[in-house]
CSV table of C-alpha atoms in Angstrom, one decimal:
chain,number,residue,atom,x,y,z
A,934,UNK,CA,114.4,85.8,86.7
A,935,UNK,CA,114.3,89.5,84.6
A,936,UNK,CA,117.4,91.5,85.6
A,937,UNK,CA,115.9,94.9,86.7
A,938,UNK,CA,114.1,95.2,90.0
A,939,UNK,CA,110.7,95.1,89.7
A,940,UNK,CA,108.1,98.0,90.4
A,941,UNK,CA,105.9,96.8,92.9
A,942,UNK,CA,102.9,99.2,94.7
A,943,UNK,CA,101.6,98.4,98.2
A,944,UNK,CA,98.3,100.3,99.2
A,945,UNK,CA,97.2,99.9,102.8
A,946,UNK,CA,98.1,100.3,106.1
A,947,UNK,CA,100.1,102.1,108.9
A,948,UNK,CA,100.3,101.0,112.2
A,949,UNK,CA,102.1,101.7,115.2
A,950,UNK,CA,102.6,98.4,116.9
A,951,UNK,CA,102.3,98.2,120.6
A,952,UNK,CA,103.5,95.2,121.0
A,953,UNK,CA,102.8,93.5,124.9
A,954,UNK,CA,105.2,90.5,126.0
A,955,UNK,CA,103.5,88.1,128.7
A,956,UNK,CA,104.2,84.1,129.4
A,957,UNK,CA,100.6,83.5,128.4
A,958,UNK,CA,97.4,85.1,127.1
A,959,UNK,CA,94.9,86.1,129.6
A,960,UNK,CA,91.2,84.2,129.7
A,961,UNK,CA,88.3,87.6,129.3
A,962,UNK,CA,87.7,89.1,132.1
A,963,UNK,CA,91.1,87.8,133.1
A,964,UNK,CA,94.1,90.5,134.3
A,965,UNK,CA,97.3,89.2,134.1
A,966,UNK,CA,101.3,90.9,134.9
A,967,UNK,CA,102.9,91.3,131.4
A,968,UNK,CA,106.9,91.0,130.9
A,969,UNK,CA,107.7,93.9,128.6
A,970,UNK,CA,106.1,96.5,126.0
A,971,UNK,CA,107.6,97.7,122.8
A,972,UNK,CA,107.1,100.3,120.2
A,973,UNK,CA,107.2,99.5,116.6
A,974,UNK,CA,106.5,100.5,113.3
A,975,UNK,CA,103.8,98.2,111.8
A,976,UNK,CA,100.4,97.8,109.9
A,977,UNK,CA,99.9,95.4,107.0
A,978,UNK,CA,100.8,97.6,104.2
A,979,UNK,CA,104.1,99.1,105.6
A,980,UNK,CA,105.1,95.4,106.6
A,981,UNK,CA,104.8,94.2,103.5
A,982,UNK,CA,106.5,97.4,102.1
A,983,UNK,CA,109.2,97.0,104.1
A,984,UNK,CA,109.9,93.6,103.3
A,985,UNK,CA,109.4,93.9,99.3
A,986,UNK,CA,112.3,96.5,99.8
A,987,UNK,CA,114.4,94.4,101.3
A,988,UNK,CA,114.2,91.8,99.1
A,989,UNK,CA,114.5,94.5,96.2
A,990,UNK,CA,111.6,95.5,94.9
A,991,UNK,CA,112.1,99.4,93.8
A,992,UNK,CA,108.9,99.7,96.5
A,993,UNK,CA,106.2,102.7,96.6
A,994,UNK,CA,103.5,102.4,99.4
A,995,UNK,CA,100.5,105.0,99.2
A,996,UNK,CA,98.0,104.9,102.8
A,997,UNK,CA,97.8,107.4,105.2
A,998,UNK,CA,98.9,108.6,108.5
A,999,UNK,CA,97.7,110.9,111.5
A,1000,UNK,CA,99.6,114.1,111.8
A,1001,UNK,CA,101.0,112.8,115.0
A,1002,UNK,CA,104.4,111.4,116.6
A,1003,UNK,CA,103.5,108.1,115.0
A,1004,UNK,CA,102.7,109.2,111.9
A,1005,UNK,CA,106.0,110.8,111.7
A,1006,UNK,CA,107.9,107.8,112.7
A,1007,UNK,CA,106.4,105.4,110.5
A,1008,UNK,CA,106.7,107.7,107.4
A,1009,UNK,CA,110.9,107.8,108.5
A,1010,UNK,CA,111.0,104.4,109.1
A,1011,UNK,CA,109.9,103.2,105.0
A,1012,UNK,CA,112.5,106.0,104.2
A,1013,UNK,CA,115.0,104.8,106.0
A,1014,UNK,CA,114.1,101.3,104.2
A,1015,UNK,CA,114.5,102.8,100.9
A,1016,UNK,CA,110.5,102.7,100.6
A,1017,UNK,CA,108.9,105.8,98.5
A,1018,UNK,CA,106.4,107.6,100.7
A,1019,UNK,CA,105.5,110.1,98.3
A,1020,UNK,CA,102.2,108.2,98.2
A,1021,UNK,CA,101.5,108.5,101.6
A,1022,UNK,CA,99.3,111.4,103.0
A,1023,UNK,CA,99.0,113.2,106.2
A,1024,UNK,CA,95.3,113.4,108.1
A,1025,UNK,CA,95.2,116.1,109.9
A,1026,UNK,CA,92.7,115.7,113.3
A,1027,UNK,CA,93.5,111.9,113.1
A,1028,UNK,CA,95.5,109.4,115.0
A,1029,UNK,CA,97.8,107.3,113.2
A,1030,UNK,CA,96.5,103.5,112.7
A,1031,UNK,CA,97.6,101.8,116.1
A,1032,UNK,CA,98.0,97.4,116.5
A,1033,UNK,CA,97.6,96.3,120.1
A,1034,UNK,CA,99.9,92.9,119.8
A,1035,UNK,CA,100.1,90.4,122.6
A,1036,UNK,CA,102.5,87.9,122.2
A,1037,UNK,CA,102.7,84.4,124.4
A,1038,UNK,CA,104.0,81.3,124.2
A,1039,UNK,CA,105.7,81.7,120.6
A,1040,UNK,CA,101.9,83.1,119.0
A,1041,UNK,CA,100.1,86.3,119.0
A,1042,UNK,CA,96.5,88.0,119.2
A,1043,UNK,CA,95.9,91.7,117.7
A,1044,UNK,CA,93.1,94.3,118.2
A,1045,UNK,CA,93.6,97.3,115.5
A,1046,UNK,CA,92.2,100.7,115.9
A,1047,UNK,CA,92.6,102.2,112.1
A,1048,UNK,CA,92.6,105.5,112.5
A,1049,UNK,CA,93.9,107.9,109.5
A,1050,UNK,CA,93.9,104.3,107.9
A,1051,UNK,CA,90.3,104.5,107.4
A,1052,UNK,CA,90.8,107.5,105.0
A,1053,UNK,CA,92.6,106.0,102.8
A,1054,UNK,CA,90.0,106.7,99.8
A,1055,UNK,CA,89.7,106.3,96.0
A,1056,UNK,CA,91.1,109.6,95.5
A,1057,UNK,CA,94.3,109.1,96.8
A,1058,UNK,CA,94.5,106.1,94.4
A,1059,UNK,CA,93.4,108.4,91.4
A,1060,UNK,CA,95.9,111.5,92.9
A,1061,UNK,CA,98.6,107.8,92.4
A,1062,UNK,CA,97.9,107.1,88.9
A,1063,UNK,CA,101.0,108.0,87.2
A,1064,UNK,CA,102.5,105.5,90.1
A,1065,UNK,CA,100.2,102.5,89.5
A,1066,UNK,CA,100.8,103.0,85.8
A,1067,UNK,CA,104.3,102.1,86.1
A,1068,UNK,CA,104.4,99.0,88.4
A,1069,UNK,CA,104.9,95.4,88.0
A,1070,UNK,CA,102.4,94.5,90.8
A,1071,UNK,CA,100.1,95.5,92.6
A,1072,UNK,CA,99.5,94.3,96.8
A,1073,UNK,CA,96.3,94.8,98.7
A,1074,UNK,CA,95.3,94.0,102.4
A,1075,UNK,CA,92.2,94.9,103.8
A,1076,UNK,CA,93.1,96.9,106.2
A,1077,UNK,CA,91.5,99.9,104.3
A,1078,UNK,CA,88.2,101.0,103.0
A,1079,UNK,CA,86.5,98.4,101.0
A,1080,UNK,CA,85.4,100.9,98.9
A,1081,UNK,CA,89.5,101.7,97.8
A,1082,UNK,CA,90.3,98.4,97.7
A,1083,UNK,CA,87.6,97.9,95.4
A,1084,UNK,CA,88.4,101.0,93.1
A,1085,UNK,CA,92.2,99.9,93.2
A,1086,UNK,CA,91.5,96.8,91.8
A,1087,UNK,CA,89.3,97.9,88.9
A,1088,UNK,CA,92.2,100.5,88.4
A,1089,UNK,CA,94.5,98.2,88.5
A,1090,UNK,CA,92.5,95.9,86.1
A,1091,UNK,CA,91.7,98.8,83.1
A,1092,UNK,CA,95.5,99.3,83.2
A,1093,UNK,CA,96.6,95.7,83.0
A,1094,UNK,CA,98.2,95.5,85.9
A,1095,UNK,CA,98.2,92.3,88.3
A,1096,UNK,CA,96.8,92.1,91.7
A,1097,UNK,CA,97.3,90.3,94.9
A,1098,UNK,CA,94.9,90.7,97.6
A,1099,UNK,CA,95.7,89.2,101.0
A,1100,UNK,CA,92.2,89.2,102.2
A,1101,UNK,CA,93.0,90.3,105.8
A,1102,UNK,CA,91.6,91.1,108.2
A,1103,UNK,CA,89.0,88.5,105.9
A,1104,UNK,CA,85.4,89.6,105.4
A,1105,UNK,CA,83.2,88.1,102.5
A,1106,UNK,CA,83.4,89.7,99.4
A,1107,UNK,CA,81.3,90.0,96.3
A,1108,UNK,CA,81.9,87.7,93.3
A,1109,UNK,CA,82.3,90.4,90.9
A,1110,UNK,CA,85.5,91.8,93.1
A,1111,UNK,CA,87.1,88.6,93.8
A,1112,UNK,CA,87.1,88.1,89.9
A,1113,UNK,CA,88.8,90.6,89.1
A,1114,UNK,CA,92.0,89.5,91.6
A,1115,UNK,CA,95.1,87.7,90.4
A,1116,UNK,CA,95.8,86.3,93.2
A,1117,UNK,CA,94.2,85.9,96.4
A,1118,UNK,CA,96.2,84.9,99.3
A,1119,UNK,CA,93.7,83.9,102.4
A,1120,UNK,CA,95.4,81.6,104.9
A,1121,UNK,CA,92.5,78.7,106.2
A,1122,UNK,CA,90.8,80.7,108.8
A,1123,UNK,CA,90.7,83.6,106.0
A,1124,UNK,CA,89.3,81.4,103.6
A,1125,UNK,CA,86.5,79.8,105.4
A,1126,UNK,CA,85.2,83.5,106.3
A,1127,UNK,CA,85.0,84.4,102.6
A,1128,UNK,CA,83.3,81.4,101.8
A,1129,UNK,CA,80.9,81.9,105.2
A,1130,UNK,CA,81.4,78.5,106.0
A,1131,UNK,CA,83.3,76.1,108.7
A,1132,UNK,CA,83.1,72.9,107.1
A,1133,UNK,CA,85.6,71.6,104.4
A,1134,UNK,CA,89.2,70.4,103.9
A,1135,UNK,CA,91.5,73.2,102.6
A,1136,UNK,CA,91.2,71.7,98.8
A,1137,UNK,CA,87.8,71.2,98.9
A,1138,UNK,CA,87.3,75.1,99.8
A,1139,UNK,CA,89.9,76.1,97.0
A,1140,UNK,CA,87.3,74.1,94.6
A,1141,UNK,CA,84.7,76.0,96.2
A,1142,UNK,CA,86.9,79.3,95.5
A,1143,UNK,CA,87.7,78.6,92.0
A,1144,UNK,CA,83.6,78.9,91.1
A,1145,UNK,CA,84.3,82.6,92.0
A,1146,UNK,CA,87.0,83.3,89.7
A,1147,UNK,CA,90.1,83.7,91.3
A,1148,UNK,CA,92.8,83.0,89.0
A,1149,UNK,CA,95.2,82.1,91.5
A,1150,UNK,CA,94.3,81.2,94.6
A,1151,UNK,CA,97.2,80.6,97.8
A,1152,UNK,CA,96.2,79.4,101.2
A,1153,UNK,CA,98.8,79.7,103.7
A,1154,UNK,CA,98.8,77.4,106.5
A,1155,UNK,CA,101.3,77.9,109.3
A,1156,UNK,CA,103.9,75.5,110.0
A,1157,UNK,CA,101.7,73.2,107.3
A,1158,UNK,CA,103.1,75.3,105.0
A,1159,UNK,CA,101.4,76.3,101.3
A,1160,UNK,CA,98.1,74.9,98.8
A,1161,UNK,CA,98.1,76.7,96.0
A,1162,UNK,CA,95.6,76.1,92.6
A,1163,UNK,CA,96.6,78.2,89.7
A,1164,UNK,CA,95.0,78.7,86.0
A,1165,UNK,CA,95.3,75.2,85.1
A,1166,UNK,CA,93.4,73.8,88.2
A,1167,UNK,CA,95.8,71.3,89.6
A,1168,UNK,CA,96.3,71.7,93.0
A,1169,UNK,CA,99.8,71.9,94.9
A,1170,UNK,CA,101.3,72.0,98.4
A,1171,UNK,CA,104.6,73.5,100.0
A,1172,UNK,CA,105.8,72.4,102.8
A,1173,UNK,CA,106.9,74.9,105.3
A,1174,UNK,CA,110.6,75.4,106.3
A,1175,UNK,CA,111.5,74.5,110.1
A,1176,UNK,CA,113.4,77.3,111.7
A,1177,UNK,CA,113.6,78.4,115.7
A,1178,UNK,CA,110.4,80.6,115.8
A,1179,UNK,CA,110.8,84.0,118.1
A,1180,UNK,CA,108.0,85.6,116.9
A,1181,UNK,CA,105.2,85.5,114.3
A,1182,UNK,CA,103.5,88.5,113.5
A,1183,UNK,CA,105.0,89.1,110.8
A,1184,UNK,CA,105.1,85.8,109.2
A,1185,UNK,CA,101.3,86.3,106.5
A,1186,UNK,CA,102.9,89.6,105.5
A,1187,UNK,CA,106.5,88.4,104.6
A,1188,UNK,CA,104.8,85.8,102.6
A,1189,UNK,CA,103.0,87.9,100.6
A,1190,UNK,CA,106.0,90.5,99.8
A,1191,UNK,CA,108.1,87.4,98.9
A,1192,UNK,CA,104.9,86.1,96.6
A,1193,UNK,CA,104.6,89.3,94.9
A,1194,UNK,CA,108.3,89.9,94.6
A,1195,UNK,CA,108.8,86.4,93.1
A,1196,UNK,CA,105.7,86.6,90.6
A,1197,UNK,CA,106.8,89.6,89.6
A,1198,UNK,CA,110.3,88.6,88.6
A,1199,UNK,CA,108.3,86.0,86.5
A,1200,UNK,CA,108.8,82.8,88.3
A,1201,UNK,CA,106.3,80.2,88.4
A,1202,UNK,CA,103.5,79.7,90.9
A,1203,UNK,CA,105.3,76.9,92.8
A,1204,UNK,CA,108.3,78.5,92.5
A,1205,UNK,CA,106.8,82.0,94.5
A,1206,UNK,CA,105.4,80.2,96.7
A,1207,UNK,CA,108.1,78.3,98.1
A,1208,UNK,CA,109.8,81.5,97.4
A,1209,UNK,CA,107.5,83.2,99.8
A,1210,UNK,CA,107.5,80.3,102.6
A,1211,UNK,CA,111.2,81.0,102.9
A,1212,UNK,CA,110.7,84.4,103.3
A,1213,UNK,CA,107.9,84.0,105.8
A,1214,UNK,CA,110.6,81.3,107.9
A,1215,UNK,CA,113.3,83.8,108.1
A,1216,UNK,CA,110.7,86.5,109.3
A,1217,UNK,CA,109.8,84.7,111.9
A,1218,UNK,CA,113.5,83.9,113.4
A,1219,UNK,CA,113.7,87.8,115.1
A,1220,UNK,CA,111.7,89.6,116.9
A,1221,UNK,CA,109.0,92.3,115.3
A,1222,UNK,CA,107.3,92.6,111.9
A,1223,UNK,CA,109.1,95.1,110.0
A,1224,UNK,CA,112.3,94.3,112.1
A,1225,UNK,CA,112.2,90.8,111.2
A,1226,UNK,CA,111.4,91.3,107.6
A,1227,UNK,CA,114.5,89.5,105.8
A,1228,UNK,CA,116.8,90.7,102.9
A,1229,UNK,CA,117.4,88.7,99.6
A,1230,UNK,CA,120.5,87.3,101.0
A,1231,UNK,CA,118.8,85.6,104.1
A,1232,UNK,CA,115.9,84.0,101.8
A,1233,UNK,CA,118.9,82.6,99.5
A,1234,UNK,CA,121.0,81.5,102.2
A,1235,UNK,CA,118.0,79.5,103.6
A,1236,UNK,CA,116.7,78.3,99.9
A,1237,UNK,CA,120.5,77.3,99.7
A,1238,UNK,CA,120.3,75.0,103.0
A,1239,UNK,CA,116.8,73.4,101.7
């Protein structure tokens, strides 16, 4: 591994999680007595923020946020993780991205409302050059505008810099975007919506994937664990670490921090991701996303036991 941290930029989103306990999800049309709510910083790019920092990744995230209590909150929250904000703007007469989470039986559902996410635009990328010029990584979710997803990653591209772009919430995307990724980090479900398909093994829709491009592709699969395909075509699987699961919202977006934090330190593609499977296990062991997000000496301890 290179000695000095590594610069890594997350662009996407802020949520306030509203997170709903209840012994089991309801059927529609279905009301059911819940056990307990809770409050908590959230949103796909702050997670994975938050747990890039952690590991120790010098961490910049650039979104946006209502100018509301929330917005507030989540801004002192990545500060108190050691996360720069300085990226991250203020919408006035706009409510700060909110996740409704329901969690039962050990597995969650989520509605998201996005809010000031939705004006996270191209220009707030460009106003972040200087920052995107200096890092080691780049991490996307799409959780934002398609349109500043897309700019981002032709930015990124003309500067040289590498992309990863967990494709969720999944929609399909155009070939000449998907080209342009490093590495793209659907888990199965993900994957068969960018293909617009439900037919197909988890290899045989990586094959399909490769025709588009993508250097590196990295499905994630649960407690199956990883199948990755890199440049050289061969295809490889992870196995997934067994720990006591408390909750997994979390788990997709710890993955991808540990991915990116691993690539960039300039380990190998099996090597990240078994990297990022360990970091994904020990999310899962406590309760919230950013809360259960674990530090580089959890993920070693566990790598140590494996």
């Amino acid at each position: 591994m290179i000695d000095r941290k590594p610069v890594i930029v997350v662009i996407g989103s802020l949520n306030m999680d509203i997170v709903i306990e209840a012994d089991r999800q309801p059927q529609m049309g279905e009301t059911i007595l819940g056990n307990k709510i809770t409050f908590l910083p959230g949103g796909k790019g702050a997670n994975q923020a938050v747990a890039l920092a952690r590991l120790g990744a010098r961490t910049v995230m650039i979104g946006a946020v209502g100018n509301d209590a929330f917005g507030q909150q989540m801004i002192a929250s990545l500060d108190r993780e050691g996360v720069d904000t300085s990226g991250i703007k203020i919408v006035d007469g706009e409510v700060t991205g909110l996740a409704s989470i329901l969690l039962a039986q050990g597995d969650n559902c989520i509605v998201c409302i996005p809010g000031a996410n939705a004006h996270c635009t191209p220009e707030d990328v460009e106003r972040n050059l200087s920052i995107i010029e200096a890092a080691d990584m780049i991490l996307l979710q799409m959780e934002i505008p398609l349109d500043t997803i897309r700019y981002t990653i032709t930015t990124a591209k003309r500067l040289g810099k590498r992309v990863i772009l967990n494709p969720a919430p999944a929609t399909p995307l155009p070939a000449d975007l998907l080209e342009q990724v490093d590495y793209l980090t659907p888990n199965f479900s993900e994957l068969q919506i960018l293909l617009e398909t439900n037919e197909g093994n988890v290899t045989e829709l990586i094959k399909q994937m490769q025709v588009r491009k993508v250097d590196h592709i990295i499905v994630t699969q649960g407690d199956e664990g990883a199948t990755f395909v890199g440049q050289d075509g061969l295809v490889g699987r992870v196995s997934s670490h067994k720990v006591n699961v408390v909750d997994t919202t979390g788990a997709g977006d710890a993955f991808n921090a540990g991915l990116a934090f691993s690539i960039a330190m300039n380990e190998s593609l099996k090597d990240a991701v078994f990297f990022a499977n360990a970091t994904a296990a020990q999310a899962v062991t406590k309760y919230g996303a950013q809360n259960g997000m674990p530090n580089i000496e959890d993920v070693k301890k566990l790598l140590s036991e494996l």
